[in-house]
Tab-separated table of C-alpha atoms in Angstrom:
chain	number	residue	atom	x	y	z
A	1	UNK	CA	0.000	0.000	0.000
A	2	UNK	CA	1.306	3.430	-0.939
A	3	UNK	CA	2.122	5.776	1.904
A	4	UNK	CA	-0.369	8.620	2.182
A	5	UNK	CA	0.741	12.152	2.956
A	6	UNK	CA	-1.809	14.149	4.907
A	7	UNK	CA	-0.781	17.465	3.350
A	8	UNK	CA	-1.567	16.188	-0.146
A	9	UNK	CA	-4.893	14.732	1.026
A	10	UNK	CA	-5.695	18.077	2.637
A	11	UNK	CA	-5.000	19.941	-0.611
A	12	UNK	CA	-7.188	17.544	-2.580
A	13	UNK	CA	-10.000	17.864	-0.017
A	14	UNK	CA	-9.809	21.673	-0.168
A	15	UNK	CA	-9.749	21.608	-3.970
A	16	UNK	CA	-12.872	19.448	-4.218
A	17	UNK	CA	-14.672	21.617	-1.624
A	18	UNK	CA	-13.858	24.645	-3.790
A	19	UNK	CA	-15.644	23.044	-6.795
A	20	UNK	CA	-19.262	23.427	-5.557
A	21	UNK	CA	-18.113	26.634	-3.882
A	22	UNK	CA	-17.098	28.292	-7.158
A	23	UNK	CA	-20.199	26.902	-8.891
A	24	UNK	CA	-22.321	28.635	-6.252
A	25	UNK	CA	-21.652	31.938	-7.981
A	26	UNK	CA	-23.201	30.809	-11.265
A	27	UNK	CA	-26.113	29.074	-9.574
A	28	UNK	CA	-26.929	32.090	-7.402
A	29	UNK	CA	-27.062	34.658	-10.261
A	30	UNK	CA	-23.937	36.427	-8.974
A	31	UNK	CA	-22.764	37.024	-12.534
A	32	UNK	CA	-26.073	38.677	-13.469
A	33	UNK	CA	-25.875	41.420	-10.840
A	34	UNK	CA	-23.788	44.609	-10.907
A	35	UNK	CA	-20.818	44.808	-8.543
A	36	UNK	CA	-22.027	47.372	-6.001
A	37	UNK	CA	-21.811	47.318	-2.200
A	38	UNK	CA	-19.852	45.531	0.519
A	39	UNK	CA	-21.594	42.202	-0.007
A	40	UNK	CA	-20.575	42.042	-3.663
A	41	UNK	CA	-16.998	42.950	-2.700
A	42	UNK	CA	-16.839	40.098	-0.166
A	43	UNK	CA	-18.362	37.661	-2.655
A	44	UNK	CA	-15.823	38.704	-5.300
A	45	UNK	CA	-13.024	37.936	-2.808
A	46	UNK	CA	-14.374	34.423	-2.195
A	47	UNK	CA	-15.033	33.873	-5.878
A	48	UNK	CA	-11.340	34.311	-6.632
A	49	UNK	CA	-10.385	32.149	-3.649
A	50	UNK	CA	-12.630	29.245	-4.693
A	51	UNK	CA	-11.409	29.606	-8.280
A	52	UNK	CA	-8.169	27.868	-7.209
A	53	UNK	CA	-9.860	24.427	-7.268
A	54	UNK	CA	-8.672	23.182	-10.671
A	55	UNK	CA	-5.123	24.619	-10.351
A	56	UNK	CA	-4.699	22.741	-7.055
A	57	UNK	CA	-5.711	19.461	-8.721
A	58	UNK	CA	-3.229	20.052	-11.544
A	59	UNK	CA	-0.389	20.914	-9.155
A	60	UNK	CA	-1.122	17.670	-7.298
A	61	UNK	CA	-0.914	15.736	-10.555
A	62	UNK	CA	2.530	17.161	-11.285
A	63	UNK	CA	3.709	16.489	-7.742
A	64	UNK	CA	2.467	12.893	-7.626
A	65	UNK	CA	3.212	11.701	-11.170
A	66	UNK	CA	6.511	13.377	-11.982
A	67	UNK	CA	8.419	10.073	-11.688
A	68	UNK	CA	6.243	8.053	-14.095
A	69	UNK	CA	8.308	6.715	-16.988
A	70	UNK	CA	7.154	5.672	-20.474
A	71	UNK	CA	6.075	2.051	-20.580
A	72	UNK	CA	5.494	1.798	-16.834
A	73	UNK	CA	3.610	-1.425	-16.177
A	74	UNK	CA	0.034	-0.901	-15.036
A	75	UNK	CA	0.141	2.860	-15.565
A	76	UNK	CA	-2.963	2.988	-17.754
A	77	UNK	CA	-5.017	1.076	-15.179
A	78	UNK	CA	-5.359	4.432	-13.442
A	79	UNK	CA	-6.944	5.895	-16.561
A	80	UNK	CA	-9.337	2.935	-16.867
A	81	UNK	CA	-10.460	3.559	-13.274
A	82	UNK	CA	-11.128	7.244	-14.022
A	83	UNK	CA	-13.073	6.477	-17.215
A	84	UNK	CA	-15.110	3.770	-15.445
A	85	UNK	CA	-16.132	6.233	-12.730
A	86	UNK	CA	-16.931	8.858	-15.354
A	87	UNK	CA	-19.158	6.489	-17.369
A	88	UNK	CA	-21.014	5.298	-14.260
A	89	UNK	CA	-21.622	8.844	-13.022
A	90	UNK	CA	-22.634	9.904	-16.546
A	91	UNK	CA	-25.342	7.221	-16.544
A	92	UNK	CA	-26.544	8.365	-13.110
A	93	UNK	CA	-26.535	11.985	-14.313
A	94	UNK	CA	-28.527	11.121	-17.447
A	95	UNK	CA	-31.122	9.294	-15.344
A	96	UNK	CA	-31.294	12.362	-13.087
A	97	UNK	CA	-31.702	14.663	-16.076
A	98	UNK	CA	-34.500	12.541	-17.538
A	99	UNK	CA	-36.591	11.846	-14.437
A	100	UNK	CA	-35.835	14.850	-12.204
A	101	UNK	CA	-35.102	17.645	-14.651
A	102	UNK	CA	-37.527	16.150	-17.227
A	103	UNK	CA	-35.130	16.531	-20.139
A	104	UNK	CA	-35.676	14.558	-23.330
A	105	UNK	CA	-32.926	11.988	-22.786
A	106	UNK	CA	-32.847	9.060	-25.211
A	107	UNK	CA	-30.316	6.265	-25.564
A	108	UNK	CA	-28.766	7.995	-28.597
A	109	UNK	CA	-28.398	11.510	-27.211
A	110	UNK	CA	-27.394	10.049	-23.839
A	111	UNK	CA	-24.562	8.219	-25.591
A	112	UNK	CA	-23.578	11.416	-27.409
A	113	UNK	CA	-23.621	13.419	-24.149
A	114	UNK	CA	-21.397	10.803	-22.515
A	115	UNK	CA	-18.914	10.770	-25.397
A	116	UNK	CA	-18.691	14.572	-25.585
A	117	UNK	CA	-18.302	14.856	-21.806
A	118	UNK	CA	-21.506	16.795	-21.213
A	119	UNK	CA	-23.567	14.110	-19.445
A	120	UNK	CA	-22.758	15.444	-15.932
A	121	UNK	CA	-23.188	18.939	-17.396
A	122	UNK	CA	-20.271	21.360	-16.967
A	123	UNK	CA	-18.252	19.270	-14.500
A	124	UNK	CA	-16.849	16.686	-16.918
A	125	UNK	CA	-14.681	19.030	-19.009
A	126	UNK	CA	-11.882	18.300	-16.538
A	127	UNK	CA	-12.027	14.572	-17.358
A	128	UNK	CA	-11.773	15.324	-21.073
A	129	UNK	CA	-8.690	17.453	-20.451
A	130	UNK	CA	-7.173	15.028	-17.934
A	131	UNK	CA	-7.315	12.030	-20.295
A	132	UNK	CA	-4.963	13.811	-22.682
A	133	UNK	CA	-2.724	14.993	-19.859
A	134	UNK	CA	-2.589	11.474	-18.389
A	135	UNK	CA	-1.419	10.047	-21.740
A	136	UNK	CA	1.265	12.721	-22.082
A	137	UNK	CA	2.600	12.541	-18.510
A	138	UNK	CA	5.380	9.928	-19.059
A	139	UNK	CA	6.726	11.955	-21.996
A	140	UNK	CA	6.406	15.262	-20.163
A	141	UNK	CA	8.550	13.668	-17.461
A	142	UNK	CA	11.191	12.677	-20.018
A	143	UNK	CA	11.347	16.297	-21.176
A	144	UNK	CA	11.539	17.612	-17.613
A	145	UNK	CA	14.128	15.147	-16.327
A	146	UNK	CA	16.434	15.693	-19.295
A	147	UNK	CA	16.770	19.386	-18.543
A	148	UNK	CA	20.297	19.638	-17.180
A	149	UNK	CA	19.843	22.008	-14.260
A	150	UNK	CA	17.407	23.683	-11.903
A	151	UNK	CA	17.797	26.873	-13.916
A	152	UNK	CA	16.675	25.166	-17.154
A	153	UNK	CA	13.613	23.786	-15.383
A	154	UNK	CA	12.782	27.290	-14.217
A	155	UNK	CA	13.175	28.510	-17.799
A	156	UNK	CA	10.663	25.868	-18.912
A	157	UNK	CA	8.091	27.037	-16.363
A	158	UNK	CA	8.689	30.727	-17.135
A	159	UNK	CA	8.363	30.017	-20.866
A	160	UNK	CA	4.984	28.349	-20.331
A	161	UNK	CA	3.851	31.257	-18.153
A	162	UNK	CA	4.993	33.703	-20.855
A	163	UNK	CA	2.965	32.071	-23.637
A	164	UNK	CA	-0.105	31.038	-21.624
A	165	UNK	CA	-0.486	33.204	-18.536
A	166	UNK	CA	0.607	36.796	-19.111
A	167	UNK	CA	-1.875	37.696	-21.856
A	168	UNK	CA	-5.036	37.694	-19.664
A	169	UNK	CA	-3.584	40.528	-17.581
A	170	UNK	CA	-1.937	42.536	-20.368
A	171	UNK	CA	-4.745	42.139	-22.909
A	172	UNK	CA	-7.440	43.380	-20.514
A	173	UNK	CA	-6.559	46.994	-21.361
A	174	UNK	CA	-9.415	48.771	-23.110
A	175	UNK	CA	-9.507	51.850	-25.321
A	176	UNK	CA	-12.520	53.262	-27.149
A	177	UNK	CA	-14.510	50.267	-25.971
A	178	UNK	CA	-12.104	47.767	-27.545
A	179	UNK	CA	-9.544	45.457	-25.959
A	180	UNK	CA	-5.947	45.918	-27.050
A	181	UNK	CA	-4.311	42.595	-27.914
A	182	UNK	CA	-0.853	43.620	-26.830
A	183	UNK	CA	0.683	40.123	-26.812
A	184	UNK	CA	-0.238	36.816	-28.528
A	185	UNK	CA	-2.711	34.586	-26.682
A	186	UNK	CA	-2.997	31.535	-28.966
A	187	UNK	CA	-1.364	29.224	-26.392
A	188	UNK	CA	-3.532	30.097	-23.372
A	189	UNK	CA	-5.094	26.622	-23.201
A	190	UNK	CA	-1.735	24.967	-22.597
A	191	UNK	CA	-1.938	26.048	-18.939
A	192	UNK	CA	-2.370	22.467	-17.546
A	193	UNK	CA	1.266	21.875	-18.510
A	194	UNK	CA	2.328	24.959	-16.560
A	195	UNK	CA	0.722	23.647	-13.379
A	196	UNK	CA	2.018	20.132	-14.039
A	197	UNK	CA	5.644	21.263	-14.287
A	198	UNK	CA	5.314	23.557	-11.253
A	199	UNK	CA	4.028	20.569	-9.266
A	200	UNK	CA	6.951	18.466	-10.518
A	201	UNK	CA	9.384	21.254	-9.603
A	202	UNK	CA	7.980	21.514	-6.046
A	203	UNK	CA	8.305	17.727	-5.692
A	204	UNK	CA	11.914	17.656	-6.873
A	205	UNK	CA	13.209	20.599	-4.868
A	206	UNK	CA	10.803	20.362	-1.900
A	207	UNK	CA	10.124	24.105	-1.978
A	208	UNK	CA	9.290	25.591	1.418
A	209	UNK	CA	8.114	29.040	2.457
A	210	UNK	CA	7.476	30.614	5.824
A	211	UNK	CA	3.753	30.044	6.377
A	212	UNK	CA	3.190	33.301	8.267
A	213	UNK	CA	4.725	35.352	5.485
A	214	UNK	CA	3.063	33.140	2.888
A	215	UNK	CA	-0.393	33.716	4.351
A	216	UNK	CA	0.144	37.485	4.383
A	217	UNK	CA	1.333	37.480	0.760
A	218	UNK	CA	-1.512	35.152	-0.271
A	219	UNK	CA	-4.216	37.310	1.343
A	220	UNK	CA	-2.552	40.467	0.035
A	221	UNK	CA	-2.557	39.258	-3.590
A	222	UNK	CA	-6.097	37.904	-3.273
A	223	UNK	CA	-7.298	41.201	-1.811
A	224	UNK	CA	-5.528	43.206	-4.535
A	225	UNK	CA	-7.115	40.991	-7.183
A	226	UNK	CA	-10.521	41.574	-5.596
A	227	UNK	CA	-10.072	45.356	-5.405
A	228	UNK	CA	-8.937	45.610	-9.033
A	229	UNK	CA	-11.777	43.363	-10.229
A	230	UNK	CA	-14.329	45.320	-8.220
A	231	UNK	CA	-13.037	48.662	-9.526
A	232	UNK	CA	-12.859	47.380	-13.109
A	233	UNK	CA	-16.415	45.965	-13.059
A	234	UNK	CA	-17.972	48.539	-10.698
A	235	UNK	CA	-21.680	49.006	-11.448
A	236	UNK	CA	-21.341	46.357	-14.137
A	237	UNK	CA	-21.497	42.582	-14.191
A	238	UNK	CA	-18.455	40.608	-13.069
A	239	UNK	CA	-16.109	40.495	-16.058
A	240	UNK	CA	-15.392	36.882	-17.024
A	241	UNK	CA	-12.539	38.011	-19.212
A	242	UNK	CA	-10.862	40.000	-16.490
A	243	UNK	CA	-7.668	38.302	-15.259
A	244	UNK	CA	-8.609	35.403	-17.531
A	245	UNK	CA	-9.271	31.892	-16.348
A	246	UNK	CA	-7.148	29.173	-14.776
A	247	UNK	CA	-4.266	30.194	-17.038
A	248	UNK	CA	-3.856	33.664	-15.480
A	249	UNK	CA	-0.513	34.456	-13.829
A	250	UNK	CA	-2.261	35.684	-10.663
A	251	UNK	CA	-4.155	32.402	-10.317
A	252	UNK	CA	-0.893	30.502	-10.848
A	253	UNK	CA	0.844	32.497	-8.104
A	254	UNK	CA	-2.032	32.094	-5.628
A	255	UNK	CA	-2.524	28.364	-6.195
A	256	UNK	CA	1.234	27.713	-6.014
A	257	UNK	CA	1.466	29.676	-2.759
A	258	UNK	CA	-1.455	27.775	-1.236
A	259	UNK	CA	-0.076	24.417	-2.379
A	260	UNK	CA	3.409	25.174	-1.019
A	261	UNK	CA	2.019	26.240	2.356
A	262	UNK	CA	-0.084	23.089	2.728
A	263	UNK	CA	1.650	20.129	1.104
A	264	UNK	CA	3.873	19.323	4.101
A	265	UNK	CA	1.086	19.725	6.654
A	266	UNK	CA	0.848	16.903	9.173
A	267	UNK	CA	-1.864	16.070	11.673
A	268	UNK	CA	-1.785	13.374	14.318
A	269	UNK	CA	-5.445	13.577	15.325
A	270	UNK	CA	-7.444	10.819	13.645
A	271	UNK	CA	-10.739	12.657	14.084
A	272	UNK	CA	-9.607	15.153	11.445
A	273	UNK	CA	-7.168	12.960	9.512
A	274	UNK	CA	-9.593	10.156	8.650
A	275	UNK	CA	-12.392	12.278	7.119
A	276	UNK	CA	-9.878	14.364	5.152
A	277	UNK	CA	-8.268	11.177	3.797
A	278	UNK	CA	-11.678	9.724	2.894
A	279	UNK	CA	-12.717	12.907	1.074
A	280	UNK	CA	-9.408	12.865	-0.786
A	281	UNK	CA	-9.931	9.246	-1.875
A	282	UNK	CA	-13.370	9.947	-3.368
A	283	UNK	CA	-12.635	13.486	-4.579
A	284	UNK	CA	-13.139	12.680	-8.276
A	285	UNK	CA	-16.602	11.266	-7.578
A	286	UNK	CA	-17.505	14.248	-5.386
A	287	UNK	CA	-16.365	16.541	-8.192
A	288	UNK	CA	-18.553	14.855	-10.818
A	289	UNK	CA	-21.563	14.283	-8.568
A	290	UNK	CA	-21.607	17.842	-7.232
A	291	UNK	CA	-23.547	18.846	-10.355
A	292	UNK	CA	-26.482	16.724	-9.127
A	293	UNK	CA	-26.266	18.070	-5.572
A	294	UNK	CA	-26.119	21.613	-7.015
A	295	UNK	CA	-29.389	21.029	-8.849
A	296	UNK	CA	-31.118	19.490	-5.839
A	297	UNK	CA	-30.056	22.244	-3.427
A	298	UNK	CA	-30.775	25.155	-5.764
A	299	UNK	CA	-34.126	23.740	-6.878
A	300	UNK	CA	-35.123	23.686	-3.209
A	301	UNK	CA	-33.796	27.223	-2.722
A	302	UNK	CA	-35.681	28.500	-5.768
A	303	UNK	CA	-38.889	27.207	-4.221
A	304	UNK	CA	-38.120	28.899	-0.900
A	305	UNK	CA	-36.563	32.236	-1.879
A	306	UNK	CA	-38.273	34.670	-4.215
A	307	UNK	CA	-35.081	36.649	-4.923
A	308	UNK	CA	-31.890	34.676	-5.701
A	309	UNK	CA	-29.778	37.454	-4.177
A	310	UNK	CA	-31.005	36.305	-0.770
A	311	UNK	CA	-28.844	33.166	-1.261
A	312	UNK	CA	-25.782	35.272	-0.664
A	313	UNK	CA	-26.614	35.721	3.024
A	314	UNK	CA	-26.176	31.971	3.464
A	315	UNK	CA	-23.506	31.161	0.902
A	316	UNK	CA	-21.239	29.245	3.323
A	317	UNK	CA	-24.143	27.086	4.532
A	318	UNK	CA	-25.330	26.444	0.965
A	319	UNK	CA	-21.842	25.482	-0.222
A	320	UNK	CA	-21.377	23.079	2.710
A	321	UNK	CA	-24.827	21.553	2.085
A	322	UNK	CA	-24.035	20.998	-1.603
A	323	UNK	CA	-20.624	19.547	-0.797
A	324	UNK	CA	-22.015	17.256	1.932
A	325	UNK	CA	-24.740	15.916	-0.366
A	326	UNK	CA	-22.201	15.266	-3.145
A	327	UNK	CA	-19.996	13.454	-0.606
A	328	UNK	CA	-22.915	11.224	0.447
A	329	UNK	CA	-23.566	10.378	-3.222
A	330	UNK	CA	-19.867	9.598	-3.703
A	331	UNK	CA	-19.871	7.293	-0.674
A	332	UNK	CA	-22.883	5.444	-2.079
A	333	UNK	CA	-21.057	5.057	-5.394
A	334	UNK	CA	-17.976	3.781	-3.521
A	335	UNK	CA	-20.134	1.204	-1.701
A	336	UNK	CA	-21.745	0.060	-4.971
A	337	UNK	CA	-18.367	-0.387	-6.663
A	338	UNK	CA	-16.951	-2.175	-3.605
A	339	UNK	CA	-19.937	-4.571	-3.489
A	340	UNK	CA	-19.789	-5.330	-7.213
A	341	UNK	CA	-16.035	-5.928	-6.959
A	342	UNK	CA	-16.474	-8.331	-4.032
A	343	UNK	CA	-19.219	-10.247	-5.855
A	344	UNK	CA	-17.119	-10.434	-9.004
A	345	UNK	CA	-14.134	-11.809	-7.057
A	346	UNK	CA	-16.364	-14.403	-5.349
A	347	UNK	CA	-17.714	-15.508	-8.726
A	348	UNK	CA	-14.168	-15.769	-10.103
A	349	UNK	CA	-13.038	-17.827	-7.114
A	350	UNK	CA	-16.060	-20.106	-7.449
A	351	UNK	CA	-15.376	-20.534	-11.152
A	352	UNK	CA	-11.769	-21.545	-10.511
A	353	UNK	CA	-12.850	-24.119	-7.876
A	354	UNK	CA	-15.425	-25.559	-10.243
A	355	UNK	CA	-12.931	-25.905	-13.081
């Protein structure tokens, strides 16, 4: 059995909690309301904080898989496990869409939705991206390990940041109502590689920072990002293009800071260690199933509240409710897979005895 590191489990648990948290903003009509007032400022701060979910997952991938070599025996079993979970949860999601959301789901369009990664709605894009990344990982490691020095590895990371992560900040400048494309932005979608190599770099050199200073810098950058966003979008809707997406240099800095502060965390108390480890183990299922819990929670809220803006008074409670429900669904899925596996093994053993 592989040794588990609590700090890595903690990061994964935080990342998967941030998934329904960042989706709260879309479900609660946050993006349809002008940024005015203290409440909108606070929500903008948390929106940027929760936005670190995917970057944290990608940093973990780089940290954990940086030693995988091409041709490693059994490597692709991990991908089979991911695809199996995705297909199962896609089927559950399609059943939910047909009988709860009353969508016109047929066998044909259900198959199409599964193949184009839209069966669990918006959540499955990550799986589509990760399949390609998973296939490339052994060869990315060859590239990384054949760089002769620490400096060259830094150059690799800085080069990826230059082509994928600077443009969202620079190209946000507007004049006469038009954005100025000051630098090329064709390569912005290569950002998963940036996070992957940063994770690999942290693993190799065991980067450490003073947590007290790190927290101050982290909060300072996050607050500055919030202030600039609020000023830029004041009395307008939150700008989706502002500071870009997961590729943005600010998001890279924040997620790397948070990862570096947490990955060596240790905790001896089992009452906190066990649930964090469990959440980490089923994080992929929580991620995919949170779309269903989102729908259930927000359907109930829509029946209770007349104005969606009233959700914002309870956003922490709503996020925790959505996350808890998704975790329960993931545990049920884990039990189903465990039971089927046990039955299959019993049948195999019985077959061998018979023959």
